[in-house]
Short mmCIF file of C-alpha atoms and ligand atoms in Angstrom, two decimals:
data_model
loop_
_atom_site.label_atom_id
_atom_site.label_comp_id
_atom_site.label_asym_id
_atom_site.label_seq_id
_atom_site.Cartn_x
_atom_site.Cartn_y
_atom_site.Cartn_z
CA MET Y 19 10.52 -54.53 -18.19
CA GLN Y 20 7.30 -56.67 -18.07
CA GLY Y 21 9.08 -60.15 -17.87
CA LYS Y 22 12.04 -58.77 -15.75
CA LYS Y 23 9.82 -57.13 -12.99
CA ILE Y 24 7.90 -60.41 -12.64
CA LEU Y 25 11.23 -62.30 -12.07
CA ASP Y 26 12.73 -59.97 -9.24
CA LYS Y 27 12.68 -61.78 -5.90
CA LEU Y 28 13.68 -61.06 -2.42
CA ILE Y 29 15.88 -63.72 -0.41
CA ILE Y 30 15.36 -63.55 3.36
CA LYS Y 31 17.44 -65.35 6.06
CA GLY Y 32 14.95 -65.51 9.05
CA GLN Y 33 15.55 -65.14 12.83
CA ASN Y 34 18.10 -62.39 12.90
CA LEU Y 35 17.45 -60.23 16.08
CA LEU Y 36 16.61 -56.75 14.61
CA ASN Y 37 17.35 -53.50 16.21
CA GLY Y 38 17.70 -49.83 15.57
CA GLU Y 39 15.69 -47.07 13.87
CA VAL Y 40 13.19 -46.90 10.95
CA GLU Y 41 12.36 -43.69 9.10
CA ILE Y 42 8.83 -43.69 7.70
CA SER Y 43 8.39 -42.39 4.15
CA GLY Y 44 5.58 -40.17 2.79
CA SER Y 45 2.29 -41.75 2.43
CA LYS Y 46 1.37 -43.61 -0.83
CA ASN Y 47 -2.30 -43.18 -0.44
CA ALA Y 48 -2.06 -39.54 0.23
CA SER Y 49 0.61 -38.94 -2.59
CA LEU Y 50 -1.67 -40.48 -5.37
CA PRO Y 51 -4.70 -38.37 -5.04
CA ILE Y 52 -2.56 -35.14 -4.42
CA LEU Y 53 -0.50 -35.85 -7.36
CA PHE Y 54 -3.62 -36.15 -9.53
CA ALA Y 55 -5.20 -33.05 -7.82
CA THR Y 56 -2.50 -30.91 -9.41
CA LEU Y 57 -4.40 -31.47 -12.72
CA LEU Y 58 -6.77 -28.82 -11.28
CA THR Y 59 -4.42 -26.09 -11.97
CA ASP Y 60 -1.71 -24.99 -14.46
CA LYS Y 61 0.19 -23.39 -11.82
CA ASP Y 62 3.47 -24.84 -10.52
CA ILE Y 63 3.18 -27.06 -7.45
CA ILE Y 64 6.06 -28.44 -5.23
CA LEU Y 65 5.40 -31.54 -3.25
CA ASN Y 66 7.71 -32.62 -0.42
CA ASN Y 67 8.12 -36.11 1.20
CA VAL Y 68 6.79 -37.96 -1.99
CA PRO Y 69 7.82 -41.63 -1.54
CA ASN Y 70 9.85 -43.38 -4.38
CA LEU Y 71 7.36 -46.19 -5.23
CA ARG Y 72 6.14 -47.82 -8.35
CA ASP Y 73 2.64 -46.38 -7.98
CA VAL Y 74 4.16 -42.85 -7.81
CA THR Y 75 6.26 -43.37 -10.93
CA LEU Y 76 3.18 -44.77 -12.56
CA SER Y 77 1.15 -41.83 -11.48
CA ILE Y 78 3.84 -39.29 -12.67
CA LYS Y 79 3.92 -41.20 -16.04
CA LEU Y 80 0.25 -40.67 -16.37
CA LEU Y 81 0.50 -37.00 -15.41
CA GLU Y 82 3.13 -36.54 -18.11
CA TYR Y 83 1.15 -38.46 -20.62
CA ILE Y 84 -1.72 -35.78 -19.95
CA GLY Y 85 0.44 -32.75 -20.22
CA LYS Y 86 2.40 -32.25 -16.98
CA LYS Y 87 6.11 -31.63 -16.50
CA ILE Y 88 7.60 -33.36 -13.48
CA GLU Y 89 11.13 -32.55 -12.24
CA TYR Y 90 12.77 -34.23 -9.09
CA LEU Y 91 14.36 -31.40 -6.99
CA ASN Y 92 15.84 -34.09 -4.71
CA ASN Y 93 14.99 -37.83 -3.95
CA ASN Y 94 11.42 -37.01 -2.40
CA LYS Y 95 10.75 -33.46 -3.68
CA ILE Y 96 9.05 -32.82 -6.98
CA LEU Y 97 8.20 -29.97 -9.16
CA ILE Y 98 5.05 -30.18 -11.23
CA ARG Y 99 4.51 -27.78 -14.14
CA GLN Y 100 1.88 -27.74 -16.94
CA LEU Y 101 2.75 -27.91 -20.66
CA SER Y 102 0.46 -26.33 -23.05
CA ASN Y 103 -1.53 -29.28 -24.69
CA ILE Y 104 -3.61 -31.25 -22.34
CA LYS Y 105 -4.84 -34.99 -23.12
CA TYR Y 106 -8.14 -35.92 -21.43
CA ASP Y 107 -7.82 -39.68 -21.44
CA ALA Y 108 -5.98 -42.19 -19.24
CA PRO Y 109 -5.02 -45.01 -21.46
CA TYR Y 110 -5.56 -48.72 -20.60
CA ASP Y 111 -2.04 -49.82 -20.45
CA LEU Y 112 -1.46 -47.25 -17.73
CA VAL Y 113 -4.69 -47.67 -15.73
CA ARG Y 114 -4.67 -51.49 -15.80
CA GLN Y 115 -1.30 -51.22 -13.91
CA MET Y 116 -2.78 -48.99 -11.17
CA ARG Y 117 -6.48 -48.64 -10.50
CA ALA Y 118 -5.86 -45.34 -8.54
CA SER Y 119 -5.58 -43.73 -12.06
CA VAL Y 120 -9.37 -43.31 -11.77
CA LEU Y 121 -8.58 -40.45 -9.57
CA ILE Y 122 -7.93 -38.29 -12.66
CA ILE Y 123 -11.61 -38.28 -13.30
CA GLY Y 124 -12.46 -35.80 -10.57
CA PRO Y 125 -9.97 -33.17 -11.57
CA MET Y 126 -10.62 -33.56 -15.29
CA PHE Y 127 -14.33 -33.17 -14.67
CA ALA Y 128 -13.92 -30.14 -12.55
CA ARG Y 129 -11.43 -28.38 -14.91
CA TYR Y 130 -12.50 -29.60 -18.36
CA LYS Y 131 -15.85 -31.04 -17.83
CA LYS Y 132 -14.69 -34.13 -19.48
CA ALA Y 133 -12.70 -37.24 -19.01
CA LEU Y 134 -12.09 -40.59 -20.70
CA VAL Y 135 -10.61 -43.31 -18.45
CA SER Y 136 -10.18 -46.91 -18.95
CA LEU Y 137 -12.19 -48.88 -16.56
CA PRO Y 138 -9.56 -49.99 -14.12
CA GLY Y 139 -10.30 -53.62 -14.24
CA GLY Y 140 -10.01 -55.75 -11.05
CA CYS Y 141 -6.92 -56.66 -9.04
CA ALA Y 142 -5.95 -59.50 -6.76
CA ILE Y 143 -7.92 -58.23 -3.93
CA GLY Y 144 -11.25 -57.78 -5.68
CA ILE Y 145 -13.17 -56.38 -8.65
CA ARG Y 146 -13.22 -52.92 -7.08
CA PRO Y 147 -15.93 -51.25 -9.14
CA ILE Y 148 -16.29 -47.46 -9.42
CA ASN Y 149 -19.98 -47.19 -9.42
CA LEU Y 150 -20.12 -44.97 -6.42
CA HIS Y 151 -17.67 -42.50 -8.06
CA LEU Y 152 -19.90 -42.48 -11.30
CA GLU Y 153 -23.29 -42.29 -9.25
CA GLY Y 154 -21.96 -39.12 -7.52
CA LEU Y 155 -20.48 -37.51 -10.80
CA LYS Y 156 -23.95 -38.03 -12.26
CA GLU Y 157 -25.48 -35.84 -9.35
CA LEU Y 158 -23.10 -33.25 -10.34
CA GLY Y 159 -24.25 -33.08 -13.89
CA ALA Y 160 -22.18 -35.59 -15.60
CA ASP Y 161 -23.17 -37.74 -18.45
CA ILE Y 162 -21.42 -41.14 -18.13
CA ASP Y 163 -20.98 -43.66 -21.04
CA LEU Y 164 -19.14 -46.93 -21.16
CA VAL Y 165 -17.37 -47.43 -24.51
CA ASN Y 166 -14.86 -50.16 -25.27
CA GLY Y 167 -13.77 -50.56 -21.72
CA TYR Y 168 -13.36 -46.79 -21.11
CA VAL Y 169 -15.53 -44.53 -18.90
CA SER Y 170 -16.59 -41.42 -20.84
CA VAL Y 171 -17.47 -38.53 -18.62
CA PHE Y 172 -18.93 -35.32 -20.11
CA CYS Y 173 -20.80 -32.44 -18.53
CA LYS Y 174 -22.58 -29.56 -20.16
CA ASN Y 175 -23.24 -27.60 -17.06
CA PHE Y 176 -22.32 -28.30 -13.30
CA LEU Y 177 -25.30 -28.86 -11.09
CA SER Y 178 -24.96 -26.60 -8.07
CA ASN Y 179 -25.94 -26.84 -4.44
CA LYS Y 180 -26.33 -30.72 -4.60
CA ILE Y 181 -26.25 -32.94 -1.66
CA ILE Y 182 -24.63 -36.44 -2.44
CA LYS Y 183 -25.05 -39.30 0.05
CA LEU Y 184 -22.47 -41.90 -0.53
CA LYS Y 185 -23.82 -45.35 0.15
CA TYR Y 186 -20.65 -46.54 1.36
CA PRO Y 187 -17.68 -44.44 2.59
CA SER Y 188 -15.39 -45.24 -0.32
CA VAL Y 189 -11.81 -43.58 -0.12
CA GLY Y 190 -11.55 -43.23 -4.01
CA ALA Y 191 -15.31 -42.13 -4.52
CA THR Y 192 -14.82 -39.40 -1.66
CA GLU Y 193 -11.53 -38.13 -3.21
CA ASN Y 194 -12.88 -38.14 -6.78
CA LEU Y 195 -16.13 -36.22 -5.71
CA ILE Y 196 -14.40 -33.58 -3.56
CA MET Y 197 -12.10 -32.83 -6.47
CA SER Y 198 -14.99 -32.75 -8.93
CA SER Y 199 -16.73 -30.17 -6.73
CA ILE Y 200 -14.15 -27.51 -6.09
CA PHE Y 201 -15.19 -25.20 -8.95
CA ILE Y 202 -18.94 -25.82 -8.65
CA GLU Y 203 -20.78 -22.45 -7.86
CA GLY Y 204 -22.57 -22.48 -4.54
CA LYS Y 205 -22.31 -25.25 -1.81
CA THR Y 206 -21.79 -28.94 -2.75
CA VAL Y 207 -22.45 -31.24 0.17
CA ILE Y 208 -20.98 -34.85 0.34
CA GLU Y 209 -22.33 -37.14 3.09
CA ASN Y 210 -21.04 -40.39 4.58
CA VAL Y 211 -17.52 -39.66 3.22
CA ALA Y 212 -14.54 -41.76 4.13
CA LYS Y 213 -12.36 -40.06 6.80
CA GLU Y 214 -9.04 -41.66 6.24
CA PRO Y 215 -6.08 -39.28 7.10
CA GLU Y 216 -5.21 -39.43 3.41
CA ILE Y 217 -8.46 -37.81 2.60
CA ILE Y 218 -7.75 -35.05 5.24
CA ASP Y 219 -4.36 -34.54 3.49
CA LEU Y 220 -5.89 -34.03 0.04
CA CYS Y 221 -8.45 -31.56 1.48
CA ASN Y 222 -5.64 -29.62 3.28
CA PHE Y 223 -3.69 -29.57 -0.04
CA LEU Y 224 -6.78 -28.33 -2.00
CA ASN Y 225 -7.36 -25.50 0.55
CA LYS Y 226 -3.76 -24.46 0.59
CA MET Y 227 -4.23 -24.16 -3.16
CA GLY Y 228 -7.33 -21.95 -2.66
CA ALA Y 229 -10.21 -24.33 -2.50
CA ILE Y 230 -12.81 -23.85 0.15
CA ILE Y 231 -13.67 -27.17 1.84
CA LYS Y 232 -15.29 -27.42 5.27
CA GLY Y 233 -16.05 -30.46 7.59
CA ILE Y 234 -12.62 -32.11 6.84
CA GLY Y 235 -12.22 -35.23 8.86
CA THR Y 236 -15.97 -35.45 9.45
CA SER Y 237 -18.47 -37.61 7.58
CA LYS Y 238 -19.96 -34.56 5.97
CA ILE Y 239 -17.94 -32.36 3.63
CA GLU Y 240 -19.00 -29.06 2.28
CA ILE Y 241 -17.35 -27.55 -0.70
CA PHE Y 242 -17.71 -23.95 -1.70
CA GLY Y 243 -17.07 -23.33 -5.42
CA VAL Y 244 -14.16 -21.07 -6.27
CA LYS Y 245 -12.97 -19.83 -9.56
CA LYS Y 246 -10.18 -21.96 -11.33
CA GLU Y 247 -7.93 -18.73 -11.70
CA ASN Y 248 -8.18 -18.40 -7.87
CA LEU Y 249 -5.87 -21.55 -7.30
CA LYS Y 250 -2.37 -20.68 -6.33
CA SER Y 251 1.06 -22.11 -6.88
CA ILE Y 252 1.98 -23.76 -3.45
CA GLU Y 253 4.49 -26.11 -1.82
CA TYR Y 254 3.03 -28.83 0.19
CA THR Y 255 4.40 -31.75 2.36
CA ILE Y 256 2.68 -35.12 2.10
CA ILE Y 257 1.92 -37.01 5.40
CA PRO Y 258 3.73 -40.01 6.51
CA ASP Y 259 2.65 -43.36 5.44
CA ARG Y 260 0.60 -44.93 8.55
CA ILE Y 261 0.57 -48.52 6.83
CA GLU Y 262 4.37 -48.64 6.48
CA ALA Y 263 4.67 -47.50 10.09
CA GLY Y 264 2.19 -50.11 11.25
CA THR Y 265 4.03 -52.81 9.16
CA PHE Y 266 7.39 -52.00 11.02
CA ILE Y 267 5.59 -51.82 14.24
CA ILE Y 268 4.46 -55.43 14.01
CA LEU Y 269 8.06 -56.36 12.73
CA GLY Y 270 9.36 -54.81 15.94
CA ALA Y 271 7.07 -56.78 18.13
CA LEU Y 272 7.86 -59.96 16.18
CA ALA Y 273 11.53 -59.87 15.58
CA SER Y 274 13.38 -57.31 17.47
CA GLU Y 275 14.95 -56.33 20.65
CA SER Y 276 13.34 -52.91 20.09
CA LEU Y 277 12.82 -50.72 17.01
CA VAL Y 278 12.47 -46.87 17.02
CA ILE Y 279 9.98 -45.79 14.42
CA LYS Y 280 10.58 -42.18 13.29
CA ASN Y 281 8.45 -39.65 11.34
CA PHE Y 282 5.06 -40.88 11.62
CA GLU Y 283 1.70 -39.76 13.15
CA ALA Y 284 0.47 -41.91 16.15
CA GLY Y 285 -2.75 -40.26 15.73
CA HIS Y 286 -3.20 -41.85 12.32
CA ILE Y 287 -3.17 -45.37 13.65
CA GLU Y 288 -4.93 -45.18 17.13
CA LYS Y 289 -7.07 -48.19 16.72
CA PHE Y 290 -4.18 -50.36 15.46
CA LEU Y 291 -2.02 -49.18 18.40
CA GLU Y 292 -4.80 -50.09 20.70
CA LYS Y 293 -4.77 -53.61 19.33
CA VAL Y 294 -1.01 -53.93 19.42
CA GLU Y 295 -1.04 -52.97 23.09
CA ALA Y 296 -3.71 -55.58 23.68
CA THR Y 297 -1.14 -58.20 22.58
CA GLU Y 298 0.92 -57.07 25.71
CA THR Y 299 3.52 -55.61 23.20
CA LYS Y 300 5.40 -52.79 24.96
CA ILE Y 301 5.27 -49.43 22.96
CA GLU Y 302 6.51 -46.19 24.13
CA LYS Y 303 5.47 -42.84 22.47
CA LEU Y 304 8.79 -40.98 22.67
CA SER Y 305 7.33 -38.01 20.89
CA LYS Y 306 4.43 -37.18 18.58
CA ASN Y 307 6.33 -38.51 15.65
CA ILE Y 308 8.62 -40.99 17.33
CA LEU Y 309 7.64 -44.50 18.86
CA LYS Y 310 9.63 -47.22 20.38
CA VAL Y 311 8.33 -50.99 20.05
CA TYR Y 312 9.88 -53.75 22.01
CA GLY Y 313 10.21 -57.40 20.95
CA ASN Y 314 7.53 -59.49 22.53
CA LYS Y 315 8.12 -63.06 23.47
CA ASN Y 316 4.71 -63.80 24.77
CA ILE Y 317 2.27 -62.32 22.24
CA LYS Y 318 -1.39 -62.49 23.53
CA PRO Y 319 -3.76 -63.48 20.61
CA VAL Y 320 -6.00 -60.53 19.67
CA SER Y 321 -8.82 -60.77 17.08
CA ILE Y 322 -9.66 -57.98 14.58
CA GLU Y 323 -11.97 -57.06 12.00
CA THR Y 324 -11.32 -54.43 9.28
CA SER Y 325 -13.50 -51.43 8.80
CA PRO Y 326 -13.32 -47.85 7.38
CA TYR Y 327 -11.28 -45.21 9.26
CA PRO Y 328 -10.93 -44.77 12.24
CA GLY Y 329 -11.44 -48.80 12.41
CA PHE Y 330 -8.75 -51.29 12.10
CA PRO Y 331 -7.24 -50.59 8.56
CA THR Y 332 -7.85 -53.35 5.83
CA ASP Y 333 -4.32 -52.56 4.73
CA MET Y 334 -2.80 -53.86 7.90
CA GLN Y 335 -4.84 -57.24 7.97
CA ALA Y 336 -2.29 -59.30 6.14
CA GLN Y 337 0.45 -58.19 8.45
CA TRP Y 338 -1.68 -58.80 11.51
CA MET Y 339 -2.20 -62.27 10.38
CA VAL Y 340 1.43 -62.94 10.46
CA PHE Y 341 1.68 -61.37 13.82
CA MET Y 342 -1.04 -63.69 15.38
CA THR Y 343 0.67 -66.83 13.99
CA GLN Y 344 3.17 -66.03 16.83
CA ALA Y 345 0.68 -65.41 19.32
CA GLU Y 346 0.00 -67.99 22.12
CA GLY Y 347 -3.48 -69.00 21.21
CA LYS Y 348 -6.35 -68.59 18.67
CA SER Y 349 -7.41 -65.45 17.06
CA ILE Y 350 -9.95 -64.58 14.48
CA ILE Y 351 -9.29 -62.08 11.50
CA LYS Y 352 -12.46 -60.63 9.71
CA GLU Y 353 -12.11 -58.83 6.40
CA ASN Y 354 -15.01 -56.63 5.76
CA ILE Y 355 -13.70 -54.31 3.17
CA PHE Y 356 -12.64 -56.37 0.11
CA GLU Y 357 -13.92 -59.58 -0.93
CA ASN Y 358 -10.73 -61.36 -1.74
CA ARG Y 359 -8.15 -60.10 0.49
CA PHE Y 360 -6.90 -63.49 1.70
CA MET Y 361 -4.36 -64.33 -0.97
CA HIS Y 362 -1.65 -64.41 1.53
CA VAL Y 363 -3.24 -67.15 3.44
CA ALA Y 364 -2.20 -69.95 1.14
CA GLU Y 365 1.31 -68.64 0.83
CA MET Y 366 1.52 -68.26 4.71
CA MET Y 367 0.51 -71.95 5.06
CA ARG Y 368 3.60 -72.85 2.91
CA LEU Y 369 5.51 -71.35 5.62
CA GLY Y 370 3.75 -73.45 8.35
CA ALA Y 371 1.08 -71.21 9.55
CA ASN Y 372 -2.04 -72.97 10.90
CA LEU Y 373 -4.83 -71.09 9.39
CA GLU Y 374 -8.40 -72.00 8.78
CA ILE Y 375 -10.28 -69.83 6.32
CA LYS Y 376 -14.10 -69.55 6.17
CA ASN Y 377 -15.72 -66.81 3.92
CA ASN Y 378 -14.31 -63.60 5.03
CA THR Y 379 -12.87 -64.93 8.23
CA VAL Y 380 -9.64 -66.61 9.05
CA LEU Y 381 -9.05 -68.47 12.35
CA VAL Y 382 -5.37 -68.23 13.27
CA ASN Y 383 -4.12 -71.01 15.48
CA GLY Y 384 -1.00 -69.75 17.17
CA LYS Y 385 1.91 -70.19 18.15
CA THR Y 386 3.30 -72.00 15.10
CA GLU Y 387 6.88 -72.21 14.21
CA LEU Y 388 7.35 -70.90 10.67
CA LYS Y 389 9.99 -72.49 8.32
CA GLY Y 390 11.40 -70.71 5.34
CA ALA Y 391 10.25 -71.64 1.96
CA ASN Y 392 9.71 -70.27 -1.67
CA VAL Y 393 6.52 -68.17 -1.83
CA MET Y 394 4.85 -65.62 -4.14
CA ALA Y 395 3.67 -62.18 -3.53
CA THR Y 396 0.08 -61.73 -4.88
CA ASP Y 397 -0.62 -58.11 -3.96
CA LEU Y 398 0.92 -55.18 -2.09
CA ARG Y 399 0.05 -55.78 1.53
CA ALA Y 400 0.25 -59.59 1.13
CA SER Y 401 3.75 -59.24 0.06
CA ALA Y 402 4.64 -57.11 3.11
CA ALA Y 403 3.12 -59.82 5.13
CA LEU Y 404 5.38 -62.42 3.49
CA VAL Y 405 8.40 -60.32 4.32
CA LEU Y 406 7.26 -60.16 7.90
CA ALA Y 407 6.77 -63.99 7.93
CA GLY Y 408 10.34 -64.66 6.18
CA LEU Y 409 11.97 -62.56 8.90
CA VAL Y 410 10.19 -64.55 11.60
CA ALA Y 411 10.69 -68.13 9.87
CA SER Y 412 13.74 -70.23 10.42
CA GLY Y 413 15.99 -70.78 7.36
CA LYS Y 414 15.71 -69.14 3.94
CA THR Y 415 12.55 -67.56 2.33
CA GLU Y 416 12.39 -66.59 -1.26
CA ILE Y 417 9.61 -64.14 -2.31
CA SER Y 418 8.87 -63.96 -5.98
CA ARG Y 419 6.83 -61.27 -7.96
CA ILE Y 420 8.14 -58.48 -5.55
CA TYR Y 421 7.04 -55.75 -7.89
CA HIS Y 422 3.90 -55.79 -5.73
CA LEU Y 423 5.88 -54.91 -2.74
CA ASP Y 424 7.72 -52.07 -4.69
CA ARG Y 425 4.26 -50.24 -5.15
CA GLY Y 426 4.07 -49.44 -1.64
CA TYR Y 427 7.25 -49.78 0.36
CA GLU Y 428 10.05 -47.40 -0.47
CA ALA Y 429 13.52 -48.82 -0.37
CA ILE Y 430 12.45 -51.77 1.89
CA GLU Y 431 15.55 -53.79 1.77
CA LYS Y 432 17.75 -50.68 2.68
CA LYS Y 433 15.46 -49.92 5.63
CA MET Y 434 15.36 -53.67 6.80
CA THR Y 435 19.19 -54.13 6.34
CA LYS Y 436 19.73 -51.07 8.51
CA ILE Y 437 17.99 -52.75 11.25
CA ASN Y 438 20.00 -55.94 10.96
CA ALA Y 439 17.70 -57.99 8.75
CA LYS Y 440 19.33 -60.41 6.41
CA ILE Y 441 17.41 -59.64 3.16
CA PHE Y 442 18.54 -58.96 -0.46
CA ARG Y 443 17.03 -58.52 -3.85
CA VAL Y 444 17.70 -60.97 -6.73
CA LYS Y 445 17.37 -59.02 -10.01
CA GLU Y 446 16.69 -61.72 -12.67
C1 LIG V 1207 -8.23 -47.04 -1.01
O1 LIG V 1207 -8.60 -47.88 -2.23
C2 LIG V 1207 -6.62 -47.37 -1.02
N1 LIG V 1207 -5.88 -47.07 -2.14
C3 LIG V 1207 -6.64 -48.93 -0.64
O2 LIG V 1207 -5.28 -49.23 -0.45
C4 LIG V 1207 -7.39 -49.13 0.70
O3 LIG V 1207 -7.16 -50.52 0.98
C5 LIG V 1207 -8.84 -48.80 0.45
O4 LIG V 1207 -8.88 -47.40 0.15
C6 LIG V 1207 -9.78 -48.98 1.67
O5 LIG V 1207 -9.09 -48.28 2.79
C7 LIG V 1207 -5.51 -45.90 -2.37
O6 LIG V 1207 -5.83 -44.96 -1.54
C8 LIG V 1207 -4.75 -45.57 -3.60
P1 LIG V 1207 -12.53 -48.03 -1.45
P2 LIG V 1207 -10.06 -47.56 -2.80
O7 LIG V 1207 -13.27 -47.28 -2.56
O8 LIG V 1207 -10.35 -46.15 -2.91
C9 LIG V 1207 -15.94 -51.01 -2.81
C10 LIG V 1207 -3.12 -50.39 -0.58
O9 LIG V 1207 -2.79 -51.46 -0.13
N2 LIG V 1207 -16.28 -49.95 -3.80
O10 LIG V 1207 -12.73 -47.32 0.01
O11 LIG V 1207 -10.28 -48.40 -4.06
C11 LIG V 1207 -14.67 -51.63 -3.18
O12 LIG V 1207 -14.74 -52.69 -4.06
C12 LIG V 1207 -4.49 -50.05 -1.17
O13 LIG V 1207 -2.55 -49.26 -0.39
C13 LIG V 1207 -17.42 -50.16 -4.62
O14 LIG V 1207 -18.10 -51.11 -4.45
O15 LIG V 1207 -11.04 -48.31 -1.71
C14 LIG V 1207 -14.00 -52.33 -1.90
O16 LIG V 1207 -14.64 -53.39 -1.65
C15 LIG V 1207 -5.20 -51.41 -1.39
N3 LIG V 1207 -17.75 -49.12 -5.54
C16 LIG V 1207 -14.51 -51.12 -0.86
O17 LIG V 1207 -15.75 -50.50 -1.57
C17 LIG V 1207 -17.15 -48.12 -5.66
O18 LIG V 1207 -17.38 -47.19 -6.37
C18 LIG V 1207 -13.63 -50.11 -0.38
O19 LIG V 1207 -13.10 -49.35 -1.51
C19 LIG V 1207 -15.85 -47.90 -4.79
C20 LIG V 1207 -15.52 -48.84 -3.89
#
């Protein structure tokens, strides 16, 4: 599997006029914390709209390793049950493949007052430490040790009525600390939390199970401790994936007559949609969950800089860069969240993009004609950007290492082919 997955590639024949409808799948970044949140209870949980992604499969593998039994009731609906014996660790070979595995620390701390999780290690876009997670856990009474590359968390007694001030609104730290607190007697306050829609989805899921979380969607979250046995068996539907939606919206502007994007929440990507409209791309909100985007032959250059929600999402930065290579003029892209999230720049230059990189800023000189070439995916959103570039470029583009893409885009060739893209996977 290791060797095989590396060799899979996508072949794209560019410049086909795209048309039709795209159905957005469930959110990867809401699914992962919610999947791990099921560790807080031994009751049966049913989740709807769970996307079929490599990261979800890896999360399910980790849950099964720990002691959950997962059954697919249909393609996107899963039943999660608990077996008797629970393990308290997340092994290196699972965690190194998906750093979101650190999200088991919160539920394990809350329920068992212990966890042993391999340090995730870095990834292509940065070293991605978890110091903010661990500092918060210490405030809640955890003893933290680092042994042989593993984080060992142990707690004799929770500390109640604590106020945790996050130094930075980290998405993962916010999720881990909310989950850590739900059984702590009294009121735990977390300030300067991240406010991404995926965090709101996690909090809604936890409250539906019986947790008491207030201030959802604001920078200050209050968690009132409940008893473990009070959590109920529930069914919950995951929100749509706003980053998949944004990716297809850019594709619509770049390479279609028009695309209808279905089953997504416009409210989750307001800042992004503002920027799309600033490029003078026509978009029509046909309903709360359906948007029509029209091809744009005269894209205005629009500079962006990434910031925590509700700012411009870092997960849309690479895709925006492709978009701006087709704009009539210069634009600047500033990445403020990750220290190494320009791995796609060199690959895009191979396709003819005219980019100048300086520290955490890229100057995009548009409009440049892109020509097909062999390129390599380096991380999830970079690979999505290369697919967009391949669909815009003349000739054939081959993208290798597309297991990165499979982490976050469900059935991407099927969805693309449905809107007339010439794209297929070569399984080596
Ligand atoms: C989540 O990652 C997402 N992943 C990322 O999506 C997304 O890019 C990121 O949030 C920002 O929105 C999931 O939700 C599974 P952070 P996370 O903690 O939680 C630094 C994708 O493509 N930091 O908000 O890891 C960190 O190094 C992925 O779907 C610390 O320094 O993001 C980074 O520079 C990529 N110490 C910044 O904060 C910490 O303890 C943002 O990280 C934690 C984070």
